[in-house]
Tab-separated table of C-alpha atoms and ligand atoms in Angstrom:
chain	number	residue	atom	x	y	z
A	1	MET	CA	-46.083	-176.573	119.245
A	2	ILE	CA	-44.420	-175.536	122.520
A	3	SER	CA	-46.826	-173.808	123.771
A	4	PRO	CA	-46.254	-171.928	127.217
A	5	VAL	CA	-49.043	-169.310	127.610
A	6	ARG	CA	-52.500	-170.832	125.883
A	7	TRP	CA	-56.003	-168.884	126.753
A	8	ASP	CA	-57.637	-172.427	128.245
A	9	GLY	CA	-61.794	-171.088	127.182
A	10	SER	CA	-61.650	-169.153	130.769
A	11	ARG	CA	-58.879	-168.692	132.098
A	12	LEU	CA	-54.511	-168.276	130.938
A	13	ALA	CA	-52.796	-171.720	131.142
A	14	LEU	CA	-49.590	-171.194	131.882
A	15	LEU	CA	-46.826	-174.385	130.735
A	16	ASP	CA	-45.256	-173.763	134.825
A	17	GLN	CA	-41.274	-173.276	133.810
A	18	THR	CA	-40.018	-173.702	137.410
A	19	ARG	CA	-41.273	-176.590	137.197
A	20	LEU	CA	-39.360	-177.814	134.005
A	21	PRO	CA	-37.168	-179.769	132.980
A	22	VAL	CA	-38.711	-182.728	135.134
A	23	GLU	CA	-42.117	-182.592	135.031
A	24	GLU	CA	-44.701	-180.660	132.706
A	25	VAL	CA	-48.494	-179.455	134.573
A	26	GLU	CA	-49.822	-176.262	133.576
A	27	LYS	CA	-50.899	-173.621	135.809
A	28	PRO	CA	-53.771	-171.904	136.113
A	29	CYS	CA	-54.685	-168.645	135.999
A	30	ALA	CA	-57.699	-167.195	136.928
A	31	SER	CA	-57.107	-163.280	137.545
A	32	TRP	CA	-54.441	-160.348	136.812
A	33	GLN	CA	-53.314	-161.491	140.092
A	34	GLU	CA	-52.053	-165.115	139.765
A	35	VAL	CA	-51.227	-163.999	136.550
A	36	ALA	CA	-48.836	-161.219	138.087
A	37	ASP	CA	-47.801	-163.885	140.383
A	38	ALA	CA	-46.932	-166.480	137.775
A	39	ILE	CA	-44.530	-163.669	135.651
A	40	ARG	CA	-42.835	-162.464	139.872
A	41	THR	CA	-41.757	-165.525	140.376
A	42	LEU	CA	-40.969	-167.015	136.750
A	43	VAL	CA	-43.659	-169.549	136.077
A	44	VAL	CA	-43.646	-167.442	132.881
A	45	ARG	CA	-40.412	-165.675	132.043
A	46	GLY	CA	-38.920	-164.765	128.653
A	47	ALA	CA	-39.704	-161.379	127.551
A	48	PRO	CA	-42.325	-161.469	124.974
A	49	ALA	CA	-43.739	-164.724	127.102
A	50	ILE	CA	-43.988	-162.046	130.278
A	51	GLY	CA	-45.797	-159.669	127.346
A	52	VAL	CA	-48.490	-162.401	126.515
A	53	ALA	CA	-49.057	-163.511	130.049
A	54	ALA	CA	-49.741	-159.732	130.790
A	55	ALA	CA	-51.980	-159.023	128.526
A	56	PHE	CA	-54.525	-162.069	129.439
A	57	GLY	CA	-54.634	-160.481	132.320
A	58	VAL	CA	-56.292	-157.059	131.971
A	59	ALA	CA	-58.498	-159.801	129.644
A	60	LEU	CA	-59.316	-161.481	133.617
A	61	ALA	CA	-59.052	-158.345	134.963
A	62	ALA	CA	-62.503	-156.629	132.531
A	63	ARG	CA	-64.171	-160.458	133.682
A	64	GLN	CA	-63.267	-160.151	137.241
A	65	SER	CA	-64.699	-156.738	137.758
A	66	ARG	CA	-68.030	-155.794	139.321
A	67	ALA	CA	-68.011	-152.187	138.289
A	68	ASP	CA	-71.426	-151.585	135.974
A	69	ASP	CA	-70.287	-148.899	134.007
A	70	TRP	CA	-66.891	-148.127	131.285
A	71	GLU	CA	-65.561	-145.608	134.332
A	72	GLY	CA	-65.592	-147.789	136.742
A	73	ILE	CA	-64.272	-151.565	134.651
A	74	LEU	CA	-61.123	-148.544	134.173
A	75	VAL	CA	-60.262	-147.915	137.189
A	76	ASP	CA	-59.683	-151.406	138.065
A	77	LEU	CA	-57.844	-152.397	134.597
A	78	GLU	CA	-55.217	-149.326	135.640
A	79	GLU	CA	-54.988	-151.153	138.813
A	80	ALA	CA	-54.509	-154.613	137.033
A	81	ILE	CA	-52.459	-152.604	134.833
A	82	ASN	CA	-50.094	-150.815	137.602
A	83	GLY	CA	-49.996	-154.420	139.325
A	84	LEU	CA	-48.523	-155.900	136.415
A	85	GLY	CA	-46.446	-153.354	135.193
A	86	ALA	CA	-44.475	-154.499	138.737
A	87	THR	CA	-43.309	-157.294	138.510
A	88	ARG	CA	-40.381	-157.267	136.723
A	89	PRO	CA	-38.874	-154.603	135.542
A	90	THR	CA	-36.629	-154.774	132.229
A	91	ALA	CA	-38.385	-156.429	129.566
A	92	VAL	CA	-39.586	-153.663	128.237
A	93	ASN	CA	-42.404	-156.034	125.641
A	94	LEU	CA	-43.832	-156.348	130.018
A	95	PHE	CA	-45.294	-152.595	128.965
A	96	TRP	CA	-45.205	-152.505	125.088
A	97	ALA	CA	-48.597	-155.089	125.583
A	98	LEU	CA	-49.957	-153.352	128.719
A	99	GLU	CA	-50.061	-149.725	127.199
A	100	ARG	CA	-51.743	-151.983	124.340
A	101	MET	CA	-54.013	-153.628	126.364
A	102	ARG	CA	-54.756	-149.991	127.694
A	103	ARG	CA	-55.264	-147.948	124.588
A	104	VAL	CA	-57.586	-150.345	123.878
A	105	ALA	CA	-59.660	-149.875	126.819
A	106	LEU	CA	-60.261	-146.268	126.173
A	107	ALA	CA	-60.870	-146.603	122.667
A	108	SER	CA	-63.835	-149.177	123.677
A	109	ARG	CA	-65.532	-146.015	125.445
A	110	ALA	CA	-68.627	-147.267	123.676
A	111	LEU	CA	-69.267	-151.039	123.410
A	112	PRO	CA	-71.017	-152.722	126.812
A	113	LEU	CA	-68.960	-154.127	129.211
A	114	ASP	CA	-69.409	-157.705	128.123
A	115	ALA	CA	-68.339	-156.321	124.308
A	116	LEU	CA	-64.873	-154.540	125.945
A	117	ARG	CA	-64.257	-157.822	127.999
A	118	GLY	CA	-64.690	-160.120	124.082
A	119	ARG	CA	-62.808	-157.265	122.943
A	120	LEU	CA	-59.668	-157.212	125.146
A	121	LEU	CA	-59.982	-161.049	125.446
A	122	ASP	CA	-59.601	-161.070	121.394
A	123	GLU	CA	-56.409	-158.263	121.565
A	124	ALA	CA	-54.067	-160.465	124.347
A	125	GLN	CA	-54.984	-163.460	121.872
A	126	ALA	CA	-53.431	-161.117	118.896
A	127	ILE	CA	-50.860	-160.659	120.967
A	128	LEU	CA	-50.202	-164.310	121.646
A	129	ASP	CA	-50.836	-165.091	117.171
A	130	GLU	CA	-48.569	-161.117	116.074
A	131	ASP	CA	-45.679	-163.304	118.044
A	132	ILE	CA	-45.872	-166.668	116.664
A	133	ALA	CA	-45.644	-164.993	113.734
A	134	ALA	CA	-43.228	-162.501	113.890
A	135	ASN	CA	-41.062	-165.955	115.899
A	136	ARG	CA	-41.360	-167.721	112.256
A	137	ALA	CA	-40.103	-164.759	109.991
A	138	MET	CA	-37.539	-163.391	112.867
A	139	GLY	CA	-36.475	-167.616	112.256
A	140	ALA	CA	-36.508	-167.421	108.762
A	141	CYS	CA	-34.182	-164.450	108.491
A	142	GLY	CA	-32.182	-165.363	110.883
A	143	ALA	CA	-31.361	-168.579	109.556
A	144	ALA	CA	-29.683	-167.066	106.353
A	145	LEU	CA	-26.859	-166.277	109.933
A	146	VAL	CA	-26.327	-169.698	110.149
A	147	PRO	CA	-23.250	-171.472	108.136
A	148	ASP	CA	-23.931	-175.164	106.914
A	149	GLY	CA	-23.540	-177.214	110.229
A	150	GLY	CA	-23.482	-174.591	112.490
A	151	ARG	CA	-22.006	-174.607	116.197
A	152	ILE	CA	-24.155	-171.819	117.724
A	153	LEU	CA	-23.364	-170.778	121.336
A	154	THR	CA	-26.756	-169.713	123.251
A	155	HIS	CA	-27.770	-168.177	126.291
A	156	CYS	CA	-30.476	-168.263	128.535
A	157	ASN	CA	-33.300	-169.270	127.119
A	158	ALA	CA	-34.993	-167.193	124.259
A	159	GLY	CA	-36.841	-170.629	123.223
A	160	ALA	CA	-40.197	-171.336	122.568
A	161	LEU	CA	-40.501	-171.378	126.253
A	162	ALA	CA	-39.871	-167.838	126.226
A	163	THR	CA	-42.054	-165.984	123.507
A	164	ALA	CA	-46.014	-166.957	122.431
A	165	GLY	CA	-43.664	-170.172	120.916
A	166	TYR	CA	-41.129	-171.553	118.717
A	167	GLY	CA	-39.327	-168.590	119.627
A	168	THR	CA	-36.042	-165.373	118.963
A	169	ALA	CA	-32.933	-166.955	119.097
A	170	GLY	CA	-34.170	-170.514	119.910
A	171	GLY	CA	-36.427	-169.382	116.314
A	172	VAL	CA	-33.416	-168.761	114.531
A	173	ILE	CA	-31.870	-171.950	115.713
A	174	ARG	CA	-35.344	-174.253	114.661
A	175	ALA	CA	-35.109	-172.327	111.899
A	176	ALA	CA	-31.790	-173.093	110.541
A	177	HIS	CA	-32.173	-177.224	112.025
A	178	GLU	CA	-34.902	-177.388	109.664
A	179	ARG	CA	-32.611	-176.345	107.273
A	180	GLY	CA	-30.502	-179.211	108.212
A	181	LYS	CA	-27.219	-176.244	108.574
A	182	VAL	CA	-27.075	-176.571	112.397
A	183	ALA	CA	-23.894	-179.467	113.374
A	184	LEU	CA	-24.126	-178.812	117.298
A	185	VAL	CA	-25.446	-176.318	119.703
A	186	TRP	CA	-23.357	-174.943	122.963
A	187	VAL	CA	-25.615	-174.467	125.244
A	188	ASP	CA	-24.614	-172.653	128.299
A	189	GLU	CA	-26.571	-173.653	132.066
A	190	THR	CA	-27.443	-169.933	132.691
A	191	ARG	CA	-26.593	-169.565	136.268
A	192	PRO	CA	-28.315	-168.702	138.590
A	193	VAL	CA	-31.778	-169.536	137.703
A	194	MET	CA	-30.297	-172.388	135.080
A	195	GLN	CA	-32.745	-171.009	132.373
A	196	GLY	CA	-29.945	-172.835	129.839
A	197	SER	CA	-30.366	-176.225	130.980
A	198	ARG	CA	-33.589	-176.253	132.760
A	199	LEU	CA	-35.842	-175.003	129.603
A	200	THR	CA	-33.373	-174.218	126.576
A	201	ALA	CA	-32.318	-178.078	126.899
A	202	TRP	CA	-35.247	-179.317	127.754
A	203	GLU	CA	-35.972	-177.484	124.144
A	204	MET	CA	-33.505	-178.921	122.276
A	205	VAL	CA	-34.190	-182.595	123.318
A	206	LYS	CA	-38.077	-181.622	122.666
A	207	GLU	CA	-36.991	-180.656	119.209
A	208	GLY	CA	-34.284	-183.494	118.150
A	209	ILE	CA	-31.663	-181.038	117.940
A	210	PRO	CA	-27.843	-181.418	118.660
A	211	HIS	CA	-26.963	-179.723	121.708
A	212	ARG	CA	-24.223	-179.699	124.289
A	213	LEU	CA	-25.072	-178.590	127.759
A	214	ILE	CA	-21.631	-176.051	128.998
A	215	SER	CA	-21.216	-174.931	132.433
A	216	ASP	CA	-21.333	-170.901	131.769
A	217	GLY	CA	-17.558	-170.780	132.627
A	218	ALA	CA	-16.911	-172.796	129.903
A	219	ALA	CA	-17.775	-170.842	127.179
A	220	ALA	CA	-14.425	-169.160	126.446
A	221	PHE	CA	-12.874	-172.793	126.224
A	222	VAL	CA	-14.582	-173.788	123.351
A	223	MET	CA	-14.226	-170.532	121.979
A	224	LYS	CA	-10.950	-170.974	122.254
A	225	ARG	CA	-10.855	-174.446	121.005
A	226	GLY	CA	-12.177	-173.311	117.642
A	227	ASP	CA	-15.953	-174.602	117.621
A	228	VAL	CA	-18.509	-171.947	118.072
A	229	ASP	CA	-19.291	-170.446	114.456
A	230	LEU	CA	-21.759	-167.747	116.136
A	231	VAL	CA	-23.382	-167.232	119.221
A	232	ILE	CA	-27.099	-165.883	119.136
A	233	THR	CA	-29.306	-164.528	122.418
A	234	GLY	CA	-32.515	-162.809	122.536
A	235	ALA	CA	-33.185	-159.690	123.959
A	236	ASP	CA	-34.938	-157.997	127.220
A	237	ARG	CA	-34.816	-154.686	126.018
A	238	ILE	CA	-33.035	-152.722	123.385
A	239	ALA	CA	-32.257	-148.729	123.143
A	240	ALA	CA	-32.511	-146.866	120.724
A	241	ASN	CA	-29.191	-147.013	119.514
A	242	GLY	CA	-29.164	-151.002	119.565
A	243	ASP	CA	-27.784	-151.347	123.489
A	244	THR	CA	-29.102	-154.368	124.021
A	245	ALA	CA	-30.365	-155.863	127.546
A	246	ASN	CA	-30.261	-159.529	128.546
A	247	LYS	CA	-29.420	-162.197	130.623
A	248	ILE	CA	-26.293	-162.216	133.086
A	249	GLY	CA	-24.155	-163.174	131.323
A	250	THR	CA	-24.509	-162.419	127.906
A	251	TYR	CA	-22.028	-159.108	127.764
A	252	GLY	CA	-19.129	-161.619	128.634
A	253	LEU	CA	-20.385	-163.275	126.286
A	254	ALA	CA	-19.885	-160.603	123.372
A	255	VAL	CA	-16.936	-159.247	124.781
A	256	LEU	CA	-15.356	-163.103	124.497
A	257	ALA	CA	-16.868	-163.262	120.743
A	258	ARG	CA	-15.407	-160.043	120.392
A	259	HIS	CA	-11.597	-161.691	121.271
A	260	HIS	CA	-12.061	-164.532	119.249
A	261	GLY	CA	-13.851	-163.068	116.335
A	262	ILE	CA	-17.158	-164.826	116.254
A	263	PRO	CA	-20.061	-162.977	115.647
A	264	PHE	CA	-22.566	-162.302	117.941
A	265	TYR	CA	-26.077	-161.503	117.692
A	266	VAL	CA	-29.245	-160.995	119.067
A	267	ALA	CA	-32.942	-161.528	117.886
A	268	ALA	CA	-35.609	-159.551	119.142
A	269	PRO	CA	-39.364	-159.082	118.213
A	270	PHE	CA	-40.199	-154.903	117.315
A	271	SER	CA	-42.197	-154.857	120.630
A	272	THR	CA	-38.448	-155.522	122.388
A	273	ILE	CA	-37.694	-152.669	120.950
A	274	ASP	CA	-37.762	-149.487	123.418
A	275	PRO	CA	-37.604	-146.033	120.852
A	276	ALA	CA	-37.957	-143.860	124.377
A	277	ILE	CA	-34.100	-144.623	125.625
A	278	ALA	CA	-31.235	-143.760	123.730
A	279	THR	CA	-29.177	-145.844	125.263
A	280	GLY	CA	-28.616	-149.077	127.356
A	281	ALA	CA	-27.210	-146.777	130.528
A	282	SER	CA	-30.920	-146.140	130.798
A	283	ILE	CA	-32.411	-149.399	131.371
A	284	VAL	CA	-33.796	-150.686	134.588
A	285	ILE	CA	-31.796	-153.780	135.391
A	286	GLU	CA	-33.798	-156.226	137.319
A	287	GLU	CA	-31.641	-157.391	141.060
A	288	ARG	CA	-33.361	-160.997	141.949
A	289	ASP	CA	-33.915	-162.343	145.499
A	290	PRO	CA	-30.060	-163.214	146.885
A	291	ALA	CA	-31.473	-166.872	147.398
A	292	GLU	CA	-30.743	-167.889	143.605
A	293	VAL	CA	-27.015	-166.977	144.882
A	294	ARG	CA	-26.925	-168.983	147.188
A	295	GLY	CA	-28.126	-171.922	146.662
A	296	VAL	CA	-28.115	-174.213	143.690
A	297	GLY	CA	-31.770	-176.399	143.436
A	298	GLY	CA	-32.635	-175.301	146.552
A	299	ARG	CA	-30.191	-175.965	148.345
A	300	GLN	CA	-27.224	-173.980	150.116
A	301	THR	CA	-23.577	-173.642	148.621
A	302	ALA	CA	-22.492	-170.241	150.131
A	303	PRO	CA	-22.415	-168.744	153.619
A	304	ALA	CA	-25.671	-167.586	154.719
A	305	THR	CA	-23.725	-164.292	156.229
A	306	SER	CA	-22.204	-163.607	152.422
A	307	PRO	CA	-23.540	-160.527	151.770
A	308	ILE	CA	-24.776	-161.167	147.411
A	309	PHE	CA	-25.545	-159.289	144.310
A	310	ASN	CA	-27.263	-161.070	141.964
A	311	PRO	CA	-28.234	-158.439	139.043
A	312	ALA	CA	-30.263	-160.630	136.572
A	313	PHE	CA	-29.414	-158.810	133.282
A	314	ASP	CA	-26.903	-157.291	131.694
A	315	VAL	CA	-26.417	-155.040	128.801
A	316	THR	CA	-24.339	-155.415	125.815
A	317	PRO	CA	-22.329	-152.269	123.896
A	318	ALA	CA	-24.320	-152.239	120.541
A	319	GLY	CA	-20.688	-151.670	118.622
A	320	LEU	CA	-20.374	-155.377	120.021
A	321	ILE	CA	-23.684	-156.882	118.704
A	322	GLY	CA	-23.094	-157.793	114.908
A	323	ALA	CA	-26.481	-157.988	113.296
A	324	ILE	CA	-30.325	-157.482	115.579
A	325	ILE	CA	-32.029	-159.626	113.917
A	326	THR	CA	-36.441	-159.400	114.249
A	327	GLU	CA	-39.066	-159.877	111.809
A	328	ARG	CA	-38.632	-157.063	109.728
A	329	GLY	CA	-35.657	-157.734	108.574
A	330	VAL	CA	-31.308	-157.763	110.021
A	331	PHE	CA	-30.144	-154.489	110.740
A	332	ARG	CA	-26.475	-154.563	111.023
A	333	PHE	CA	-24.984	-151.409	113.316
A	334	PRO	CA	-25.250	-148.602	114.061
A	335	TYR	CA	-28.313	-149.233	114.753
A	336	ASN	CA	-31.237	-147.408	113.610
A	337	PHE	CA	-34.755	-148.704	113.868
A	338	ALA	CA	-36.842	-146.034	112.809
A	339	GLN	CA	-37.921	-146.836	109.243
B	1	MRU	O1	-35.722	-163.680	133.084
B	1	MRU	P1	-35.499	-164.396	132.762
B	1	MRU	O2	-35.940	-165.922	132.113
B	1	MRU	O3	-36.810	-163.827	132.060
B	1	MRU	O4	-34.912	-163.710	130.960
B	1	MRU	C1	-34.741	-164.557	130.405
B	1	MRU	C2	-33.848	-163.536	129.030
B	1	MRU	O5	-32.440	-162.873	130.009
B	1	MRU	C3	-33.903	-164.073	127.270
B	1	MRU	O6	-32.926	-163.855	127.103
B	1	MRU	C4	-35.441	-163.291	127.103
B	1	MRU	O7	-36.283	-162.295	127.993
B	1	MRU	C5	-35.810	-163.256	125.695
B	1	MRU	S1	-36.585	-164.290	125.699
B	1	MRU	C6	-36.802	-163.648	123.691
């Protein structure tokens, strides 16, 4: 199985996603600052994977701390939690995982400090293991929505690389493929950072899943030709009403899918649902470095002086989403996740 995030006994090993598909190398992180840097620079990316990495970042902070009492270590952990939380604003899994780690630290006042360090590491590993289990459950639920001979279009990377392993939207595709239901996966290139061509296509090759890579602009054309049976994507944050933030371009695909009468599905674990946010209007959308749009693969393709707008995500209104596939089952519009 592809393992983008793993604890190697003393450090966090991250499969460096900035080097894929050309090189498969791991980046070791021995401090929370290195983990924060890896999240910021997309060495590790994808909402669930960011959460898992950040949880290990907190466990590393506990190991780094020179404090000799619980109050002291808590100060160091808060600094790490704030630093890790400042890396990327949109994926709620990051804040969900950091809050879970904070709760463990707060509940461990009675423990000796080494036991607290061990407890935090166990919690990070539990978050990782639970994510894989959730993805497998999601895959089984979602595969039932894929028709035999299904031709699926996906955007960005919501596969094993974006999670602790197996994937969300990618997990549904994987599970449907394991059941012999997938005829073809259309993989959107996903400008500007190319998570589709660099990462999803790499996963498809590795798993032997039939696929065809298209430029983002080709999606409407393949839908019009009748070559797409369903669209499935992941999510970075889902509001209480089902409005969903995901990689820039997702909203456009949902509009296109509705126009062509094609079902549009989202797959995400419950940790991606943010009950504190009523609608997508309140979701903070990360804006990234203009250089991502100014060039391709490090080569400049636009005038150096052209002003650039580079939102990393957009929000798809709940009404355009035919189903939200979670580890607890498939939800339909109008969405109500409280149960
Ligand atoms: O900027 P990225 O690569 O972190 O964006 C990732 C996405 O938009 C994914 O679709 C989303 O996080 C779901 S990952 C299971």
